[in-house]
Coordinates of C-alpha atoms and ligand atoms in Angstrom, one line a residue:
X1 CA 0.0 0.0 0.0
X2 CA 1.3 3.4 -0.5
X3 CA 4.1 4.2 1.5
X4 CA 3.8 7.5 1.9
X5 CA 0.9 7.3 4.3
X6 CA 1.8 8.5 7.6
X7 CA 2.1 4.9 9.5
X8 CA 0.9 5.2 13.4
X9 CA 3.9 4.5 15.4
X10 CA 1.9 0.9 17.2
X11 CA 1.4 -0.3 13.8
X12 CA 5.0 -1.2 11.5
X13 CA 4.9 -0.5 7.9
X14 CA 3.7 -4.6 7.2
X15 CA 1.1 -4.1 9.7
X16 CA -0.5 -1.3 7.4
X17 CA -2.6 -3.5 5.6
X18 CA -6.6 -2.9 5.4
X19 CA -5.8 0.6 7.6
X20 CA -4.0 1.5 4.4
X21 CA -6.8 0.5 1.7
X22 CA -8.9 3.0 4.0
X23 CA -6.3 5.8 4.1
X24 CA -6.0 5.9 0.5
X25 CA -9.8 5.5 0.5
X26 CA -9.8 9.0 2.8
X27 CA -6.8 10.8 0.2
X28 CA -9.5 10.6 -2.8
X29 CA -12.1 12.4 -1.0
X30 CA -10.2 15.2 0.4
X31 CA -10.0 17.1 -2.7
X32 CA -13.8 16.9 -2.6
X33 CA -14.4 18.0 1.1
X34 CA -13.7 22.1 0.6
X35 CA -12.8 23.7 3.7
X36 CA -13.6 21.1 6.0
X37 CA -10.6 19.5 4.4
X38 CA -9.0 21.0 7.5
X39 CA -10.5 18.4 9.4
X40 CA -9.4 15.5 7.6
X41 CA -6.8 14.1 9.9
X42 CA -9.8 13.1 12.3
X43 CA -10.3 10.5 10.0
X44 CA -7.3 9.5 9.9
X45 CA -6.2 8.5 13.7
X46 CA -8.9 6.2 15.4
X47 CA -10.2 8.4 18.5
X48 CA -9.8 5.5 20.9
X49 CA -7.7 2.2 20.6
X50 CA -8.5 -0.5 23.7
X51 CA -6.2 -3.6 23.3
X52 CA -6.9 -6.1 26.1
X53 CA -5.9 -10.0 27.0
X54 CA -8.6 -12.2 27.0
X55 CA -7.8 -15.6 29.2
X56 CA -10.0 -18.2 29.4
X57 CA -9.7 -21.9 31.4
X58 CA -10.0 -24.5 28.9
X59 CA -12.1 -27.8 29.0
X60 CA -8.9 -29.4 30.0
X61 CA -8.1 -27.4 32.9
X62 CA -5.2 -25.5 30.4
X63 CA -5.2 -21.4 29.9
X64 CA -5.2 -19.7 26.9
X65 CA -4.9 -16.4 26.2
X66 CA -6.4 -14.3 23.3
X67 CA -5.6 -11.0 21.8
X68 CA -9.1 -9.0 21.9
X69 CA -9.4 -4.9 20.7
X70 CA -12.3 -2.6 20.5
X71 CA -11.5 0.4 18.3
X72 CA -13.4 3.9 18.1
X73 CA -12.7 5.2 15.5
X74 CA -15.0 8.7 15.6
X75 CA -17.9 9.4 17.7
X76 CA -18.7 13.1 16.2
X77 CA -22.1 11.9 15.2
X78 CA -23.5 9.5 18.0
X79 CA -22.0 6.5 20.2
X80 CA -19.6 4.7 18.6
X81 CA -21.0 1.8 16.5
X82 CA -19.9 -1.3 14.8
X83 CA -19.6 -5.3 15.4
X84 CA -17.4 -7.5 16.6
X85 CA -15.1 -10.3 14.7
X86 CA -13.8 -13.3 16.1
X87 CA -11.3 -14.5 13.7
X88 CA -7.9 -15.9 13.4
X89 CA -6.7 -13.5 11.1
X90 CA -7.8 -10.7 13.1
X91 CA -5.3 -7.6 13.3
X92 CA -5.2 -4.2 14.7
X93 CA -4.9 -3.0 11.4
X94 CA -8.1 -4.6 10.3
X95 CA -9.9 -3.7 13.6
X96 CA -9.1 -0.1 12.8
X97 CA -10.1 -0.1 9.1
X98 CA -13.4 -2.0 10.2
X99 CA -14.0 0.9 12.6
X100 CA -13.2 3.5 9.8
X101 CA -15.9 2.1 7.3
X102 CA -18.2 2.1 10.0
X103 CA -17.9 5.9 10.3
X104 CA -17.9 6.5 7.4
X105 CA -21.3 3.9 6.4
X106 CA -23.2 5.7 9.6
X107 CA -22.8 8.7 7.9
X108 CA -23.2 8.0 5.0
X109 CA -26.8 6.2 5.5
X110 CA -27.2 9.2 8.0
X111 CA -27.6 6.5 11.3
X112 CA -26.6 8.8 14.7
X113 CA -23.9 6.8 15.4
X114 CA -19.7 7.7 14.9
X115 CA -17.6 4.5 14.1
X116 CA -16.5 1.5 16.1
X117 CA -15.6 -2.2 15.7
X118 CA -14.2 -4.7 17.9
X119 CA -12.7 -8.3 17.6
X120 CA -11.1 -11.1 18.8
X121 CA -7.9 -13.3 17.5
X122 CA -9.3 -16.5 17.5
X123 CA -10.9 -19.5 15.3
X124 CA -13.9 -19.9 16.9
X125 CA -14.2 -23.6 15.5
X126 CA -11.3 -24.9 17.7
X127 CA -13.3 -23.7 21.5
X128 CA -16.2 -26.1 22.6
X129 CA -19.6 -23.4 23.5
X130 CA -18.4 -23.3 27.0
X131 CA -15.3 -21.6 26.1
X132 CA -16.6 -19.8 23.6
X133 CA -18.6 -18.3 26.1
X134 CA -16.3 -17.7 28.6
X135 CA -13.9 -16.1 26.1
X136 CA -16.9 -14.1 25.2
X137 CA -17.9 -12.6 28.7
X138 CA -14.3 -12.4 29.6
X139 CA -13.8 -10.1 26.4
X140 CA -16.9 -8.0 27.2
X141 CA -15.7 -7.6 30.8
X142 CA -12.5 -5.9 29.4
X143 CA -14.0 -3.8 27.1
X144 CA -17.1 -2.8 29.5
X145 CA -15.3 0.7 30.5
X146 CA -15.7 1.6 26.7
X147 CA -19.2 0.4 25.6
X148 CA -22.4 1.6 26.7
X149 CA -25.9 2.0 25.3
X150 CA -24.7 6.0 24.9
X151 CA -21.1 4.9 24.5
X152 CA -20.6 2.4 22.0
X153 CA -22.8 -0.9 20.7
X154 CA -21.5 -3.8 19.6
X155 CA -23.0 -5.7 17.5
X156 CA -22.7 -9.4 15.3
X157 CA -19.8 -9.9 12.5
X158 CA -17.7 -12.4 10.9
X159 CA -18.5 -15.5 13.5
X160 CA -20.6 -13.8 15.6
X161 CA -24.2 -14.5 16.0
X162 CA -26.8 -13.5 18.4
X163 CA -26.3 -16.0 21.1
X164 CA -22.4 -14.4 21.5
X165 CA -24.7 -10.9 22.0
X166 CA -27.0 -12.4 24.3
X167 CA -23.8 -13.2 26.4
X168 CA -22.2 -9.9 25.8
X169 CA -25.7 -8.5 26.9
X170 CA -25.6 -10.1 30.0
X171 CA -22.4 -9.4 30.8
X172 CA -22.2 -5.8 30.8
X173 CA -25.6 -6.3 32.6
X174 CA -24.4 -8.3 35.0
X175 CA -21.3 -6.2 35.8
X176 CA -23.9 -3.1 35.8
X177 CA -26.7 -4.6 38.2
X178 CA -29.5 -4.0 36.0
X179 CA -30.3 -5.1 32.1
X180 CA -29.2 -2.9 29.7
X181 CA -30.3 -4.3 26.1
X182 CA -29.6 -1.4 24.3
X183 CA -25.9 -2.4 25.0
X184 CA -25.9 -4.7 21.9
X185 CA -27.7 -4.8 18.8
X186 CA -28.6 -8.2 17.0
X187 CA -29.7 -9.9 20.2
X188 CA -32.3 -12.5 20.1
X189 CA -36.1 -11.4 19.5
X190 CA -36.6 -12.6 23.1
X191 CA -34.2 -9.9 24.2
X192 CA -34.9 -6.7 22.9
X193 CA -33.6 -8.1 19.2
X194 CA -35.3 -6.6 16.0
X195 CA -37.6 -7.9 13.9
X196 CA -35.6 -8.2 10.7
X197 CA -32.3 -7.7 12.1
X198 CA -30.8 -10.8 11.0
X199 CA -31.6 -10.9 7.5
X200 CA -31.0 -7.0 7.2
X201 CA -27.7 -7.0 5.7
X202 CA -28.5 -9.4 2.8
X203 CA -32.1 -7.7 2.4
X204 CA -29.9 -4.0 2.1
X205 CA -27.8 -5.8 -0.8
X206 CA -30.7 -6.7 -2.5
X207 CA -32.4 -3.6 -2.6
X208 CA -29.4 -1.4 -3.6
X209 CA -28.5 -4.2 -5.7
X210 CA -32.1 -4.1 -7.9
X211 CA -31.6 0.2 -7.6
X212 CA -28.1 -0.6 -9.3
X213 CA -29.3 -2.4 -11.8
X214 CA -31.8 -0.6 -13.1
X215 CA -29.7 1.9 -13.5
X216 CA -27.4 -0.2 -15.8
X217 CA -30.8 -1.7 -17.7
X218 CA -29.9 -5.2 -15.9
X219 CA -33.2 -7.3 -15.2
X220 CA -32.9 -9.1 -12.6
X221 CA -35.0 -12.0 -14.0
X222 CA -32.4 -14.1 -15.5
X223 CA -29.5 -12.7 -14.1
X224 CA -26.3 -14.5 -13.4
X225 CA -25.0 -14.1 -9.9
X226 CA -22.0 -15.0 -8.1
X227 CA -21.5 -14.7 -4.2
X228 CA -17.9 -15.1 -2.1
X229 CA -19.3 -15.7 1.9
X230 CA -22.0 -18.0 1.8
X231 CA -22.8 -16.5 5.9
X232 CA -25.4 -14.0 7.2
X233 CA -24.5 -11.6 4.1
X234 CA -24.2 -13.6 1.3
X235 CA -26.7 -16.3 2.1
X236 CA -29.6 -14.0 2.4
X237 CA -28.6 -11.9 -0.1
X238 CA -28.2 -15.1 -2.6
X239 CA -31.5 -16.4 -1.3
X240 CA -33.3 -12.9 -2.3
X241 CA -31.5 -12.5 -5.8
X242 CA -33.0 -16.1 -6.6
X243 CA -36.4 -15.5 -5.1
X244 CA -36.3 -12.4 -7.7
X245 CA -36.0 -14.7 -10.6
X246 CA -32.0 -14.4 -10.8
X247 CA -29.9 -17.5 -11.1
X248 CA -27.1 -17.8 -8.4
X249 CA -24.4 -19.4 -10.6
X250 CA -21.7 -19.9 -8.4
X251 CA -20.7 -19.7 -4.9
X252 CA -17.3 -19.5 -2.7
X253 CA -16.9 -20.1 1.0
X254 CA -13.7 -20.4 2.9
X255 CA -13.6 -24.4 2.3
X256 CA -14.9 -24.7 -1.6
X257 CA -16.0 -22.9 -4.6
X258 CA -18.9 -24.4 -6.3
X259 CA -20.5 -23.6 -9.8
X260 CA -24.0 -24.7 -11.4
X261 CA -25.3 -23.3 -14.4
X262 CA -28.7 -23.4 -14.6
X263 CA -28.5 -21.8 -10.9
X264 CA -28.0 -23.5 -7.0
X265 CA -30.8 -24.3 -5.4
X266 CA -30.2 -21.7 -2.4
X267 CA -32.3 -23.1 0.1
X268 CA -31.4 -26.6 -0.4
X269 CA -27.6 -24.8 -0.2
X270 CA -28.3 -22.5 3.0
X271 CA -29.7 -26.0 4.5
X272 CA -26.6 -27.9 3.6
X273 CA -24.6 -25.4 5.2
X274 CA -26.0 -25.0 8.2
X275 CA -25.4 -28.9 8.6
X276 CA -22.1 -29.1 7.5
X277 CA -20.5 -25.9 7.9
X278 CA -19.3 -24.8 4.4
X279 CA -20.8 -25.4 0.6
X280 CA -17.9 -27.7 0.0
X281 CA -19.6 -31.5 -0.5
X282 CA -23.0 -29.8 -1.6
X283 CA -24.8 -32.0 -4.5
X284 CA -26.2 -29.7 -6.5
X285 CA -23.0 -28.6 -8.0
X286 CA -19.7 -28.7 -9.3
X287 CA -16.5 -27.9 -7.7
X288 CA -14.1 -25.4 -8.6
X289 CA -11.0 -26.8 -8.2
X290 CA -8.4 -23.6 -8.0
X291 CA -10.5 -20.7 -6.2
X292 CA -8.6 -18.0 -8.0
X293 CA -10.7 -19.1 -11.0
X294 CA -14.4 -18.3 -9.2
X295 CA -13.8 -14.6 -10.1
X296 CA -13.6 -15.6 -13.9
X297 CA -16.9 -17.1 -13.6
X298 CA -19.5 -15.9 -16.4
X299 CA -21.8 -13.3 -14.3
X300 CA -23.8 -10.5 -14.4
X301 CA -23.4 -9.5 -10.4
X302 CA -21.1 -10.4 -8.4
X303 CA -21.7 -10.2 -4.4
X304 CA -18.3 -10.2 -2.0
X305 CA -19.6 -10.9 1.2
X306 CA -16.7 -12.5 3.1
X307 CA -13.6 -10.7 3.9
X308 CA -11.7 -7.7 2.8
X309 CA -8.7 -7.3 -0.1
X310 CA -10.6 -10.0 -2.0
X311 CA -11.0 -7.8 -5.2
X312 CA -7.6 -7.2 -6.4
X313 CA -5.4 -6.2 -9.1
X314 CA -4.3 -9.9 -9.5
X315 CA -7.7 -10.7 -10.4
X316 CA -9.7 -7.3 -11.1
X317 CA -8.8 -7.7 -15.1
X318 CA -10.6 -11.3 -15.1
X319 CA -14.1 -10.3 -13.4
X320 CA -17.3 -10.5 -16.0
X321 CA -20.0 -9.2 -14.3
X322 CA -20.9 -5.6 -15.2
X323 CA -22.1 -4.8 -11.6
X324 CA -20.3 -5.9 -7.9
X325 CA -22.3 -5.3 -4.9
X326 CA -19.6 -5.0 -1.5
X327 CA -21.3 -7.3 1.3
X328 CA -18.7 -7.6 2.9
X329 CA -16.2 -4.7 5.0
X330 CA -12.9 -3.6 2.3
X331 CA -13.3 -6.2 -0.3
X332 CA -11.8 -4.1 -3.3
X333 CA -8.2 -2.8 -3.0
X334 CA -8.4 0.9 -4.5
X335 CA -6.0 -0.7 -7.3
X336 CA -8.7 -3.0 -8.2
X337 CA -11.0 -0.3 -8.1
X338 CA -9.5 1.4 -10.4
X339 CA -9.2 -1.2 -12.8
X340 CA -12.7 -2.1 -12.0
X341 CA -13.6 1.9 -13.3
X342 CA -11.7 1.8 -15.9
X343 CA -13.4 -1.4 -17.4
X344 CA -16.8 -0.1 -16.6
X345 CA -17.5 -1.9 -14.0
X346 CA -20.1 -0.7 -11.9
X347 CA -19.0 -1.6 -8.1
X348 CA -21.6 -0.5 -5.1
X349 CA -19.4 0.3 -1.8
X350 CA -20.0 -1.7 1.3
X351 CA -20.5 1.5 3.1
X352 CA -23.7 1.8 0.9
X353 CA -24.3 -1.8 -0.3
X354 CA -24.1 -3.6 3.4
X355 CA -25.5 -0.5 5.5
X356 CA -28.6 -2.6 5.9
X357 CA -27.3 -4.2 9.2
X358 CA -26.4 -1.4 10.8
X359 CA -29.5 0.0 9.7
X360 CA -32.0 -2.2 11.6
X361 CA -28.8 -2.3 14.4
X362 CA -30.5 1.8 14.6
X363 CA -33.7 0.3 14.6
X364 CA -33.2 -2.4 17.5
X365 CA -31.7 0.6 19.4
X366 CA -34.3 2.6 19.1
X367 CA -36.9 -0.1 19.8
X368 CA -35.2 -1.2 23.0
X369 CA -35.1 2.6 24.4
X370 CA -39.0 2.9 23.9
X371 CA -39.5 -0.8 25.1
X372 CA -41.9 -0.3 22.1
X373 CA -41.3 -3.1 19.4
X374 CA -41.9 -2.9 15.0
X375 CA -43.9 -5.2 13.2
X376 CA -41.3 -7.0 10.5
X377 CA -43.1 -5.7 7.4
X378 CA -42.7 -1.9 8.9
X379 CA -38.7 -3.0 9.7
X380 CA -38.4 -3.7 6.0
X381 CA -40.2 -1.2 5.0
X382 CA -38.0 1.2 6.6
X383 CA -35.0 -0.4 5.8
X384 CA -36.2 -0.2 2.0
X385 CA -36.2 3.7 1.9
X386 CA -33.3 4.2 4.0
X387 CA -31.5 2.3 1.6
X388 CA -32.8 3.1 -1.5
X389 CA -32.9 7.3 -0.8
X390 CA -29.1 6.9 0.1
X391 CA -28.3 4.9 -2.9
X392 CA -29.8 7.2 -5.1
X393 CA -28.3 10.6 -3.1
X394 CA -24.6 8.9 -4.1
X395 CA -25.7 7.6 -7.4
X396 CA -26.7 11.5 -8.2
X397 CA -23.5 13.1 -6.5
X398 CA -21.6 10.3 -8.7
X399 CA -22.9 11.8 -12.0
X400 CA -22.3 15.2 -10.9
X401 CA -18.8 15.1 -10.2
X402 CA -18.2 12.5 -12.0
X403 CA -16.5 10.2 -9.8
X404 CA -17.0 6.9 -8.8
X405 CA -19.8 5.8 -6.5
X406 CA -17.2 5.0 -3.5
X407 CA -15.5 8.4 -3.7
X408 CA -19.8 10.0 -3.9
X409 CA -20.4 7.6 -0.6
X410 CA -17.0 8.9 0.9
X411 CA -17.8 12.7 0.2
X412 CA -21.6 12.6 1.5
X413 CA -20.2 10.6 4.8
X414 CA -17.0 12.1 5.5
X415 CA -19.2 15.7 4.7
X416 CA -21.1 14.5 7.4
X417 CA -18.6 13.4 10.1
X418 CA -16.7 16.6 9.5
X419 CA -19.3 19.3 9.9
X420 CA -20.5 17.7 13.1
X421 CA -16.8 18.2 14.2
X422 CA -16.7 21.1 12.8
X423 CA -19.9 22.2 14.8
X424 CA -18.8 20.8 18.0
X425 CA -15.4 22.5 17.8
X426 CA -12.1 20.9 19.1
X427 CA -12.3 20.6 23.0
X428 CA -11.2 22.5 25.4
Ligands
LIG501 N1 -21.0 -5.8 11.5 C1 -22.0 -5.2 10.7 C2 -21.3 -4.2 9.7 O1 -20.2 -4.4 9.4 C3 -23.1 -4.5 11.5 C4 -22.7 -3.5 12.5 C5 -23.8 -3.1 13.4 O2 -24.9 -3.5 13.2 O3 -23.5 -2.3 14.3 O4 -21.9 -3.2 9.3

């Protein structure tokens, strides 16, 4: 990544990784920003780093310790908001750029929240439940001086469902003496969870996905789709495309890549991989030997919905489809971007395309303050407009000035974040 970013001195030059995709990210707006310009560097150093140890006692009576971080990144706007990873590939640098785009996709969907994100180093596959929910509690425990239902509110990522917020919930609670739900967002229904909120993300990259299209003349009836992250994100959003009449021609998940051209039967897909944990053995399809080949796959959309720096120059000359919707946080390196441009490729930003989960994460919040609880088809509903009236502000702003619809999401948001700061005025 470019070196002449200025590299924080608790991150080394190799560390820079997905931090640096966002820095460059934040250079190509700043011509754009006028005199709030002057604020820029907010952006650019996280407002609040907390790294802590998380030990936990193993089933067989061994410790282990984990490396755990909660980043807040800008709270101008609102409480610092954002989920929480457990991963083995976790980094600073990743927890940071996660808390980044979340600034920035609060703003730019116009959600009263700054930026946060949180996450542990870990493969959640190798703890039994009972650890995992030790290592959970222990993890909100250490982070409890920073969150708060006016602080900051976690919420469900990569590996994270809404049993690990139940936990987290009760937690904080616990160490509070009274229930606090509003402490988490994407909690179960029986908790103060939304209506909605689990299929929100997918159902966001539907919607923008059919606005996107029809800008580009793409029916959605017949159209090819290919999905990388088969999880939360690109499950529901698969399961939506092909309920629309498109044909979901191949799919990629962190054990196989599977292709079938007359289109996967989704459901009987979601229901193999709820059983065995991945698409790889999954009947209704071929396999894809070498995964580098999955992005050369004949489409019309393609859906990244796993993790980021997937979308890169080694590969952003080989993708067909005419239109990429970014499930996931990061997935295109601003190399492959340009590429992408260049080739007249028509890519939706995650901070547009995946705002649906934060979205109905506002919604939950909301909901749990007023003890006052949405009917699912008013969630959706709600959800709808949100997205669609911010897709078509940056679409707009993207003609206009004639950039790209990343740099349009980047100048609404970071428009946003600056003039609150601006507003609020540096303290003391
Ligand atoms: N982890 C999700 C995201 O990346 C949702 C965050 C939230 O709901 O707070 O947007």
């Amino acid at each position: 990544m470019s070196s002449h970013h200025e590299i924080p001195s608790y991150l080394t030059p190799s560390e820079i990784g997905p931090w640096g995709v966002y820095l460059e990210q934040i250079d190509r707006v700043t011509p754009y920003l006028g005199s709030l310009a002057r604020w820029v560097e907010t952006l650019k150093r996280p407002k609040r780093i907390l790294i802590v140890d998380v030990p936990i006692e193993r089933d067989d009576g061994t410790i282990a310790h984990f490396e755990g971080y909660r980043v807040q990144h800008n709270t101008s706007r609102g409480p610092g908001k954002g989920g929480v990873r457990f991963h083995q590939d976790v980094t600073l640098s990743e927890v940071m750029a996660l808390s980044a785009w979340m600034t920035v996709k609060n703003a730019a969907v116009n959600v009263p929240y700054g930026g946060a994100k949180g996450g542990i180093r870990v493969d959640p596959k190798t703890l039994s439940q009972g650890e995992l929910q030790r290592m959970t509690r222990r993890y909100t425990s250490e982070i409890n001086i920073i969150i708060g239902p006016n602080k900051d509110i976690p919420a469900p990522d990569v590996n994270t469902n809404e049993q690990i917020m139940a936990w987290m919930m009760d937690t904080y609670s616990m160490n509070q003496g009274s229930t606090a739900s509003g402490v988490v967002t994407g909690k179960p229904i029986s908790l103060g969870g939304s209506l909605g909120r689990h299929e929100a993300t997918g159902r966001g990259v539907f919607v923008v996905g059919c606005e996107a299209a029809a800008k580009l003349g793409l029916a959605i009836v017949g159209a090819r789709v290919a999905v990388q992250g088969f999880g939360n994100v690109g499950g529901v959003a698969a399961r939506l495309f092909a309920e629309a009449g498109a044909k979901v021609v191949a799919v990629q998940d962190h054990a196989a890549s599977i292709v079938c051209e007359t289109g996967l039967d989704v459901p009987a897909l979601q229901a193999h991989v709820k059983q065995h944990g991945s698409v790889a053995g999954f009947k209704g399809a071929e396999v894809i030997a070498d995964g580098a080949r999955f992005w050369e796959v004949e489409c019309d959309i393609l859906v990244p919905a796993a993790l980021e720096q997937q979308i890169t120059e080694a590969n952003a000359n080989k993708i067909r489809a005419k239109l990429i919707l970014e499930g996931a946080n990061g997935p295109t390196t601003p190399a492959a971007d340009d590429i992408l441009h260049d080739r007249g490729v028509l890519v939706v930003p995650d901070v547009i395309a995946n705002a649906g989960g934060v979205t109905v994460s506002y919604f939950e919040w909301v909901q749990d303050f007023s003890s006052f609880f949405w009917t699912e088809e008013e969630i959706n509903l709600r959800l709808t407009r949100i997205m669609r009236e911010a897709f078509a502000a940056v679409w707009q702003l993207a003609q206009d000035k004639k950039v790209s619809l990343r740099t349009a999401a980047f100048i609404v948001a970071c428009t946003r974040v600056l003039q609150a700061r601006e507003m609020r005025g540096l303290y003391p």
